[in-house]
Amino acid sequence: MIYRAPPPSALLVEPLDAFTAVFHRPSGITHLLVPPAPQILAVLTEGLTREALMQRLAAEYDLADADPVALAARLEELVDAGLIRAE
Amino acid sequence: MSEPERPDTSADDRAPTRRRALMLGAVTASAVVSIRPALAQTAGSVLACEIPVPDAGRAGSYIADDGSVVPAGTQGAYPAPGRPFKGQEVKQALAGGQLPGTTWESNRAYVNYIRRLQRGQGGFTCFASLQMPRG
Amino acid sequence: MRHRFDVRIGPAGFRVGSDWRAPVEQLAALYSDYPKPENGVPDFTVRLTAPRPWRRWLRPSVAIAGDYMLPEAAPLPLRHGLLAAEMAMNLQMALGWRRHLLLHASAVEKDGRALVMSGESGAGKSTLAALLATRGWRLMGDEFALVHPRTGDVHAFPRLVSLKNESVAAMAAEVGEARWGPLLAGTPKGDIRHLVPGPAAIAAMDTPARPMLLVFPRFGFAPAVRTVPPSEAFVRLTQASTNYTALAEDGFKALHRLVAEVPSVAIDYPDGAAALALIDELVP
């Protein structure tokens, strides 16, 4: 399964204190995200498998809880929201 | 594009480059909230709204005990009431009263129908506005 | 449609047609100092009609119609025709206005800066605005605040202020009889009287203001003030806007800018005097 975010031009991303507001242009829907969702969204401009995504996040961030089950849950939320695609 | 090497924060003598902390979080704690449109607010200020039972597209059907819409004449189900209910009437019924012109059983059927209304069905916006606090 | 009345409220022009004379006469009297739609061309049409032909005379009841409708709106008795007209005009704005981000909020202005007070029906935003208008603030509106998508300015929509039950008595002490509409007793939301905005508010209706503070009031609680973080204000205002979704990208940008640039507070207050005191403390 490859997870992929839309190209940056498809999103308006605005940080707002602890949350990040994201406007998804294709659907016109607004979402509010907290970490790690915005970070995952940014990394997935390149399509990645869950394992590759974990590795990329661990390399870019100090990942205190590198739990694949938690990452799967985060990915599912982003897919349900229509922000990323699972191929 | 290759990732630049990041020095480990542990054994190295040189000053380490710290990566920002990131937590993936609990499995059950969602990191995404989607904004839903708020049409019920408008209906709330349209004070007198009505809820048809059932909606106009299924006029003539009957309402079963559990609120589902069934073909006319179904055993044990109730014919539709003669007119739509006003928001105030439904509000009272939801609080334990009874819709006008109903028996105990038909009232229960109609109230169940109303409770099960989904967005897009006739009467949903009115029903949603009744749930808003402070009118 | 025998009877007709046109009026401009802020940037929006309305044409109201009615099967009966009374509601139109009442509107004309209360809105007598307001301008007409620009170039005579209204933005919205509202019709007050009889739901069935015989309902023009037999227990007359007023059904509202216009371009923008909620199909579930129930007719009102003719004696509440003024209220039907107000509701219909509100509905046109709420569902049809696109030139600004529309917030369910009252707004008042002083020295070119605006307080924007957001709340549902009953939260006290209308009464609070009316009260502030008697304390040196200019009333911009009691129900809708319009936020310009490019400039971020707040634009006025000073419709008749709709006051209910106890608020009517509270404001009657502050404002002369000449500015009140008729008492509409026993409506589904209680007793209602309309208060005509003062001459200063009407004269300045085309003058926008910079938003300086977003307030989320709650009436009927011990006095309290809490800072509201921008993300919470953002979510609350998406729920307080009837056209946020329809404005899409422009709505997102306008709302983000508003909550990022303007501080937000939630205030609880037990009565008008307490509210005025809290607001005095909050505004430099």
Coordinates of C-alpha atoms in Angstrom, one line a residue:
Chain A
M1 CA 0.0 0.0 0.0
I2 CA 1.5 3.3 -1.1
Y3 CA 0.2 6.5 0.7
R4 CA 0.3 9.7 -1.2
A5 CA -0.7 13.3 -0.4
P6 CA -1.9 15.7 -3.1
P7 CA 0.7 18.1 -4.5
P8 CA 1.3 21.2 -2.3
S9 CA -0.7 23.4 -4.7
A10 CA -3.8 21.4 -3.8
L11 CA -3.7 22.5 -0.2
L12 CA -3.7 25.7 1.8
V13 CA -1.8 25.1 5.0
E14 CA -1.9 27.6 7.9
P15 CA -0.5 27.0 11.3
L16 CA -2.7 28.2 14.2
D17 CA -1.3 27.6 17.7
A18 CA -1.3 23.9 18.5
F19 CA -3.4 23.1 15.4
T20 CA -2.7 23.4 11.7
A21 CA -5.7 24.5 9.5
V22 CA -5.7 22.8 6.1
F23 CA -8.0 23.7 3.2
H24 CA -8.2 20.9 0.7
R25 CA -8.9 22.6 -2.7
P26 CA -10.3 19.6 -4.6
S27 CA -13.0 19.0 -2.0
G28 CA -13.4 22.4 -0.5
I29 CA -13.3 20.9 2.9
T30 CA -11.4 22.4 5.9
H31 CA -9.6 20.2 8.4
L32 CA -7.8 21.0 11.6
L33 CA -4.7 18.9 12.2
V34 CA -2.4 18.3 15.2
P35 CA 1.0 16.6 15.1
P36 CA 1.9 14.2 13.6
A37 CA -0.7 14.7 10.9
P38 CA 0.7 17.9 9.3
Q39 CA 4.2 16.4 9.3
I40 CA 3.0 13.2 7.7
L41 CA 1.1 15.2 5.1
A42 CA 4.3 17.1 4.2
V43 CA 6.4 14.0 3.9
L44 CA 3.9 12.2 1.7
T45 CA 4.2 14.5 -1.2
E46 CA 6.2 11.6 -2.3
G47 CA 4.2 8.3 -2.2
L48 CA 5.6 6.0 0.5
T49 CA 4.7 2.7 2.1
R50 CA 3.9 2.7 5.7
E51 CA 7.4 1.3 6.6
A52 CA 9.2 3.8 4.4
L53 CA 7.1 6.6 6.0
M54 CA 8.1 5.4 9.5
Q55 CA 11.8 5.4 8.4
R56 CA 11.5 8.9 6.9
L57 CA 9.8 10.3 10.0
A58 CA 12.3 8.7 12.3
A59 CA 15.1 10.3 10.2
E60 CA 13.6 13.8 10.2
Y61 CA 12.2 13.8 13.7
D62 CA 13.1 12.6 17.2
L63 CA 10.3 9.9 17.2
A64 CA 9.6 9.0 20.8
D65 CA 6.9 6.4 20.1
A66 CA 7.7 4.8 16.7
D67 CA 4.7 2.4 17.0
P68 CA 3.5 1.0 13.6
V69 CA 0.0 0.6 14.9
A70 CA -0.2 4.2 15.9
L71 CA 1.1 5.2 12.5
A72 CA -1.5 3.1 10.8
A73 CA -4.2 4.8 12.8
R74 CA -2.9 8.2 11.8
L75 CA -2.8 7.2 8.1
E76 CA -6.3 5.9 8.3
E77 CA -7.6 9.2 9.7
L78 CA -5.9 11.1 6.9
V79 CA -7.4 8.7 4.3
D80 CA -10.9 9.0 5.9
A81 CA -10.6 12.8 5.7
G82 CA -9.7 12.6 2.0
L83 CA -6.3 14.2 2.6
I84 CA -4.2 11.3 1.4
R85 CA -4.8 8.4 -0.9
A86 CA -4.0 4.8 -0.3
E87 CA -3.0 3.0 -3.5
Chain B
M1 CA 16.9 13.2 -3.3
S2 CA 19.0 11.8 -0.4
E3 CA 18.5 12.7 3.2
P4 CA 21.4 14.5 4.8
E5 CA 23.1 12.5 7.6
R6 CA 22.0 13.6 11.0
P7 CA 24.4 13.1 13.9
D8 CA 23.1 10.9 16.7
T9 CA 22.4 12.7 20.0
S10 CA 24.1 10.0 22.1
A11 CA 27.8 9.2 22.0
D12 CA 29.2 11.9 19.7
D13 CA 31.6 14.5 21.2
R14 CA 30.7 17.2 18.8
A15 CA 27.6 19.4 19.5
P16 CA 24.7 17.3 18.1
T17 CA 22.0 18.7 15.8
R18 CA 18.7 18.0 17.6
R19 CA 15.8 16.8 15.6
R20 CA 12.4 18.2 16.6
A21 CA 10.4 15.8 18.8
L22 CA 7.4 14.2 17.2
M23 CA 4.9 11.8 18.8
L24 CA 2.7 9.5 16.7
G25 CA 0.2 9.5 19.6
A26 CA -2.3 7.0 21.0
V27 CA -4.1 4.8 18.5
T28 CA -7.5 6.2 19.6
A29 CA -6.6 9.9 19.7
S30 CA -7.4 11.3 16.3
A31 CA -5.1 13.9 14.8
V32 CA -7.6 15.2 12.2
V33 CA -10.9 17.1 12.7
S34 CA -13.0 18.0 9.7
I35 CA -15.2 21.1 9.7
R36 CA -18.8 20.3 9.0
P37 CA -21.1 22.9 7.4
A38 CA -23.4 24.6 10.0
L39 CA -26.8 25.0 8.3
A40 CA -28.7 24.2 11.5
Q41 CA -27.7 27.6 12.9
T42 CA -29.7 29.2 10.1
A43 CA -32.7 27.1 10.7
G44 CA -32.6 27.9 14.4
S45 CA -33.3 31.6 13.5
V46 CA -36.0 30.6 11.2
L47 CA -38.1 30.1 14.2
A48 CA -41.1 28.3 12.9
C49 CA -40.0 25.3 10.9
E50 CA -41.8 22.1 10.1
I51 CA -41.0 18.4 10.0
P52 CA -43.0 16.3 7.5
V53 CA -43.5 12.7 8.5
P54 CA -42.5 11.1 6.2
D55 CA -40.7 13.5 3.8
A56 CA -42.6 14.6 0.7
G57 CA -40.9 12.0 -1.5
R58 CA -42.4 9.2 0.4
A59 CA -45.8 10.6 1.1
G60 CA -48.4 7.9 1.4
S61 CA -46.1 5.4 3.1
Y62 CA -46.6 4.2 6.6
I63 CA -44.4 4.5 9.7
A64 CA -43.4 1.4 11.6
D65 CA -42.9 1.4 15.4
D66 CA -39.1 1.9 15.1
G67 CA -39.5 4.9 12.8
S68 CA -38.7 3.2 9.5
V69 CA -40.8 4.0 6.5
V70 CA -42.8 1.0 5.2
P71 CA -45.3 0.5 2.4
A72 CA -48.8 1.7 3.0
G73 CA -51.0 -0.9 4.6
T74 CA -48.2 -2.7 6.4
Q75 CA -49.5 -4.6 9.5
G76 CA -48.7 -2.9 12.7
A77 CA -47.5 0.3 11.1
Y78 CA -49.2 3.7 11.2
P79 CA -50.4 5.9 8.4
A80 CA -48.7 9.3 8.1
P81 CA -50.2 12.1 10.1
G82 CA -52.3 14.6 8.1
R83 CA -49.9 17.5 8.3
P84 CA -46.3 18.3 9.1
F85 CA -45.4 18.9 12.7
K86 CA -44.3 22.3 13.9
G87 CA -40.8 22.6 15.4
Q88 CA -42.3 23.5 18.8
E89 CA -44.5 20.4 18.8
V90 CA -41.6 18.2 18.0
K91 CA -39.5 19.8 20.7
Q92 CA -42.1 19.1 23.3
A93 CA -42.5 15.5 22.0
L94 CA -38.7 15.0 22.3
A95 CA -38.9 16.2 25.8
G96 CA -41.4 13.5 26.7
G97 CA -44.7 15.1 25.5
Q98 CA -46.9 13.8 22.8
L99 CA -47.3 15.0 19.2
P100 CA -50.8 16.4 18.5
G101 CA -53.4 14.0 17.1
T102 CA -51.5 10.9 18.0
T103 CA -52.0 7.8 20.1
W104 CA -49.2 6.7 22.5
E105 CA -48.1 4.1 19.8
S106 CA -48.3 6.3 16.8
N107 CA -46.5 9.1 18.6
R108 CA -43.6 6.7 19.4
A109 CA -43.4 5.7 15.8
Y110 CA -43.3 9.3 14.5
V111 CA -40.8 10.4 17.1
N112 CA -38.6 7.5 16.1
Y113 CA -38.9 8.5 12.5
I114 CA -37.8 12.0 13.4
R115 CA -34.9 10.9 15.5
R116 CA -33.6 8.9 12.6
L117 CA -33.5 11.7 10.1
Q118 CA -30.3 12.2 8.2
R119 CA -28.8 15.2 6.5
G120 CA -30.5 15.6 3.1
Q121 CA -33.9 14.3 4.2
G122 CA -36.8 16.7 4.4
G123 CA -37.1 18.0 8.0
F124 CA -33.5 17.2 9.0
T125 CA -32.4 20.9 9.2
C126 CA -35.4 21.7 11.3
F127 CA -34.8 18.7 13.6
A128 CA -31.1 19.6 13.9
S129 CA -32.0 23.2 14.9
L130 CA -34.2 22.0 17.7
Q131 CA -31.2 20.4 19.3
M132 CA -29.3 23.6 19.4
P133 CA -29.0 24.9 23.0
R134 CA -30.9 28.1 23.8
G135 CA -33.3 28.0 20.9
Chain C
M1 CA -48.5 40.9 -5.0
R2 CA -50.2 44.2 -4.2
H3 CA -47.9 45.8 -1.6
R4 CA -44.2 46.5 -1.9
F5 CA -41.3 47.9 0.1
D6 CA -37.7 48.4 -0.9
V7 CA -34.8 49.1 1.5
R8 CA -31.0 48.9 1.7
I9 CA -29.4 47.6 4.9
G10 CA -25.6 48.0 4.7
P11 CA -24.5 46.6 1.3
A12 CA -27.6 44.5 0.7
G13 CA -30.7 45.8 -1.1
F14 CA -34.1 44.1 -0.5
R15 CA -37.4 44.2 -2.3
V16 CA -40.3 42.9 -0.2
G17 CA -43.6 42.1 -1.8
S18 CA -46.7 41.2 0.3
D19 CA -50.2 40.0 -0.2
W20 CA -51.2 42.2 2.8
R21 CA -50.7 45.9 3.5
A22 CA -49.9 45.7 7.2
P23 CA -46.4 44.1 7.3
V24 CA -45.3 46.4 4.5
E25 CA -46.6 49.5 6.3
Q26 CA -44.8 48.4 9.5
L27 CA -41.5 47.8 7.6
A28 CA -41.8 51.2 5.9
A29 CA -42.4 53.0 9.2
L30 CA -39.5 51.3 11.0
Y31 CA -37.1 51.6 8.1
S32 CA -38.2 55.1 7.2
D33 CA -34.7 56.6 7.6
Y34 CA -32.9 53.9 5.6
P35 CA -31.7 54.4 2.0
K36 CA -33.2 52.5 -0.9
P37 CA -31.3 49.8 -2.9
E38 CA -28.5 51.2 -4.9
N39 CA -29.7 52.4 -8.4
G40 CA -33.0 50.9 -7.4
V41 CA -31.8 47.4 -8.0
P42 CA -32.2 45.1 -5.1
D43 CA -30.0 42.1 -4.3
F44 CA -32.8 40.0 -2.9
T45 CA -36.5 39.6 -3.3
V46 CA -38.7 38.5 -0.5
R47 CA -42.4 37.6 -0.8
L48 CA -45.0 37.4 1.9
T49 CA -47.7 35.2 0.6
A50 CA -50.8 33.2 1.6
P51 CA -50.0 29.5 1.7
R52 CA -53.4 28.8 0.3
P53 CA -55.6 31.4 -1.6
W54 CA -58.2 31.5 1.2
R55 CA -55.5 32.1 3.8
R56 CA -55.4 35.7 2.7
W57 CA -58.6 36.3 4.7
L58 CA -59.4 33.1 6.7
R59 CA -57.1 33.0 9.8
P60 CA -54.6 34.8 7.6
S61 CA -51.2 33.3 7.7
V62 CA -48.0 34.4 6.1
A63 CA -45.7 32.1 4.2
I64 CA -42.3 33.4 3.2
A65 CA -40.8 33.0 -0.2
G66 CA -37.7 34.2 -1.9
D67 CA -34.8 33.0 -3.9
Y68 CA -33.2 31.4 -0.9
M69 CA -35.5 29.2 1.1
L70 CA -35.5 26.5 3.7
P71 CA -38.4 24.3 2.6
E72 CA -39.4 23.6 6.2
A73 CA -40.2 27.1 7.2
A74 CA -43.7 27.2 8.7
P75 CA -46.2 30.0 8.0
L76 CA -46.8 32.6 10.7
P77 CA -50.1 34.4 11.6
L78 CA -50.6 37.7 9.9
R79 CA -50.2 39.7 13.2
H80 CA -46.6 38.4 13.1
G81 CA -46.1 39.4 9.5
L82 CA -43.3 41.9 10.4
L83 CA -41.4 39.0 12.0
A84 CA -42.0 36.9 8.9
A85 CA -40.5 39.6 6.8
E86 CA -37.4 39.9 9.1
M87 CA -36.9 36.1 9.0
A88 CA -37.2 36.1 5.2
M89 CA -34.6 38.9 4.8
N90 CA -32.3 37.1 7.2
L91 CA -32.6 33.9 5.3
Q92 CA -31.7 35.7 2.0
M93 CA -28.5 37.0 3.7
A94 CA -27.7 33.8 5.5
L95 CA -28.1 31.6 2.4
G96 CA -27.4 33.9 -0.4
W97 CA -24.8 36.6 0.5
R98 CA -21.4 35.9 -1.0
R99 CA -19.6 39.2 -1.0
H100 CA -18.4 38.9 2.6
L101 CA -17.8 36.1 5.1
L102 CA -21.0 36.2 7.1
L103 CA -20.8 35.5 10.8
H104 CA -23.7 35.1 13.2
A105 CA -22.4 37.9 15.4
S106 CA -23.2 41.4 16.5
A107 CA -20.7 44.2 16.0
V108 CA -20.2 47.7 17.4
E109 CA -17.6 50.2 16.5
K110 CA -15.6 53.0 18.3
D111 CA -12.7 55.0 16.8
G112 CA -12.7 52.8 13.7
R113 CA -12.2 49.6 15.6
A114 CA -14.9 46.9 15.9
L115 CA -15.9 44.4 18.6
V116 CA -17.4 41.3 17.0
M117 CA -19.6 39.3 19.4
S118 CA -20.4 35.8 18.2
G119 CA -23.1 33.6 19.6
E120 CA -26.3 31.6 18.7
S121 CA -29.8 32.9 19.2
G122 CA -30.2 33.6 22.9
A123 CA -26.6 34.0 23.8
G124 CA -27.1 37.7 24.3
K125 CA -25.3 39.2 21.3
S126 CA -28.2 41.4 20.2
T127 CA -28.9 42.8 23.7
L128 CA -25.2 43.4 24.3
A129 CA -24.9 45.3 21.0
A130 CA -28.0 47.4 21.8
L131 CA -26.6 48.1 25.2
L132 CA -23.2 49.1 24.0
A133 CA -24.9 51.4 21.4
T134 CA -26.2 53.4 24.3
R135 CA -22.7 53.7 25.8
G136 CA -20.9 55.5 23.0
W137 CA -20.4 52.6 20.5
R138 CA -21.8 52.7 17.0
L139 CA -24.1 49.8 16.3
M140 CA -22.9 47.9 13.1
G141 CA -25.4 45.0 13.5
D142 CA -27.0 42.7 16.0
E143 CA -27.2 39.5 14.0
F144 CA -24.7 39.4 11.1
A145 CA -21.2 40.7 10.9
L146 CA -19.7 40.9 7.4
V147 CA -16.0 40.3 7.0
H148 CA -14.5 41.6 3.7
P149 CA -12.5 38.8 2.0
R150 CA -9.7 41.0 0.8
T151 CA -9.3 43.7 3.4
G152 CA -10.5 41.9 6.5
D153 CA -12.6 44.9 7.5
V154 CA -15.9 44.4 9.3
H155 CA -18.9 45.8 7.3
A156 CA -22.2 46.9 8.9
F157 CA -25.6 45.3 8.5
P158 CA -27.7 47.3 10.8
R159 CA -31.1 45.7 10.5
L160 CA -33.8 46.3 13.1
V161 CA -32.5 44.9 16.4
S162 CA -34.6 41.9 17.4
L163 CA -35.0 41.8 21.2
K164 CA -36.9 39.1 23.1
N165 CA -38.7 38.9 26.5
E166 CA -36.6 40.3 29.3
S167 CA -34.2 42.1 27.0
V168 CA -37.1 44.3 25.8
A169 CA -37.8 45.6 29.2
A170 CA -34.1 46.1 29.9
M171 CA -33.6 48.2 26.8
A172 CA -36.9 50.1 27.1
A173 CA -35.4 51.8 30.1
E174 CA -32.5 53.0 27.9
V175 CA -34.3 54.0 24.7
G176 CA -37.3 56.2 23.9
E177 CA -40.6 54.8 22.7
A178 CA -40.3 56.3 19.3
R179 CA -37.7 53.8 18.2
W180 CA -39.6 50.6 18.9
G181 CA -41.7 48.5 16.6
P182 CA -44.9 46.8 17.8
L183 CA -44.9 44.2 20.5
L184 CA -45.2 40.8 18.8
A185 CA -46.5 38.6 21.6
G186 CA -46.5 34.8 21.7
T187 CA -44.2 34.0 18.8
P188 CA -42.5 30.6 19.0
K189 CA -39.5 32.4 20.4
G190 CA -41.5 34.4 23.0
D191 CA -42.4 38.1 22.9
I192 CA -40.4 40.1 20.5
R193 CA -40.0 43.8 19.8
H194 CA -37.8 45.4 17.2
L195 CA -35.6 48.3 18.0
V196 CA -34.7 50.8 15.3
P197 CA -30.9 51.5 15.3
G198 CA -30.1 55.1 16.1
P199 CA -29.5 57.8 13.5
A200 CA -25.7 57.6 13.9
A201 CA -25.8 53.9 13.1
I202 CA -27.9 54.4 10.0
A203 CA -25.8 57.3 8.8
A204 CA -22.6 55.3 9.1
M205 CA -23.8 52.0 7.7
D206 CA -21.4 52.2 4.8
T207 CA -18.3 52.9 7.0
P208 CA -16.4 49.7 7.7
A209 CA -14.2 49.1 10.8
R210 CA -11.0 47.1 11.6
P211 CA -11.8 44.2 13.9
M212 CA -10.1 44.6 17.2
L213 CA -11.5 41.9 19.5
L214 CA -13.6 38.7 18.9
V215 CA -15.9 38.1 21.8
F216 CA -17.8 34.9 22.6
P217 CA -20.5 36.0 25.2
R218 CA -22.5 33.7 27.5
F219 CA -25.4 35.3 29.3
G220 CA -26.6 34.1 32.7
F221 CA -23.3 33.1 34.3
A222 CA -21.1 34.6 37.0
P223 CA -18.7 37.1 35.4
A224 CA -15.6 35.5 33.9
V225 CA -13.1 36.1 31.1
R226 CA -11.1 33.5 29.3
T227 CA -8.7 33.9 26.4
V228 CA -9.7 31.8 23.5
P229 CA -6.8 30.3 21.4
P230 CA -7.0 31.1 17.6
S231 CA -7.7 27.5 16.7
E232 CA -10.8 27.4 19.0
A233 CA -12.0 30.7 17.6
F234 CA -11.5 29.4 14.1
V235 CA -13.7 26.3 14.7
R236 CA -16.4 28.3 16.6
L237 CA -16.6 30.8 13.8
T238 CA -16.9 28.2 11.1
Q239 CA -20.0 27.0 13.0
A240 CA -21.2 30.6 13.4
S241 CA -20.9 31.3 9.7
T242 CA -23.6 30.4 7.2
N243 CA -21.4 30.9 4.1
Y244 CA -18.0 29.8 5.2
T245 CA -18.3 26.6 3.2
A246 CA -19.7 28.3 0.1
L247 CA -16.9 30.8 0.0
A248 CA -14.4 27.9 -0.1
E249 CA -10.8 29.2 -0.4
D250 CA -11.8 32.9 0.2
G251 CA -13.7 31.9 3.3
F252 CA -10.7 29.9 4.7
K253 CA -8.3 32.7 4.0
A254 CA -10.6 35.4 5.5
L255 CA -11.3 33.4 8.6
H256 CA -7.7 32.3 9.2
R257 CA -6.6 35.9 8.9
L258 CA -9.3 37.1 11.2
V259 CA -8.4 34.7 14.1
A260 CA -4.7 35.0 13.5
E261 CA -4.7 38.8 13.6
V262 CA -7.4 39.5 16.1
P263 CA -7.4 38.3 19.8
S264 CA -10.4 36.3 21.1
V265 CA -12.0 36.1 24.5
A266 CA -15.0 34.3 26.0
I267 CA -16.9 36.3 28.5
D268 CA -19.6 35.1 30.9
Y269 CA -21.9 37.7 32.4
P270 CA -25.0 37.6 34.7
D271 CA -26.5 40.9 33.5
G272 CA -26.0 43.9 31.2
A273 CA -24.1 46.0 33.8
A274 CA -21.6 43.2 34.4
A275 CA -21.1 42.8 30.6
L276 CA -20.4 46.5 30.2
A277 CA -17.9 46.4 33.0
L278 CA -16.1 43.4 31.5
I279 CA -15.9 45.0 28.1
D280 CA -14.6 48.3 29.6
E281 CA -11.7 46.3 31.1
L282 CA -11.0 44.5 27.8
V283 CA -11.0 47.5 25.5
P284 CA -8.1 50.0 25.9

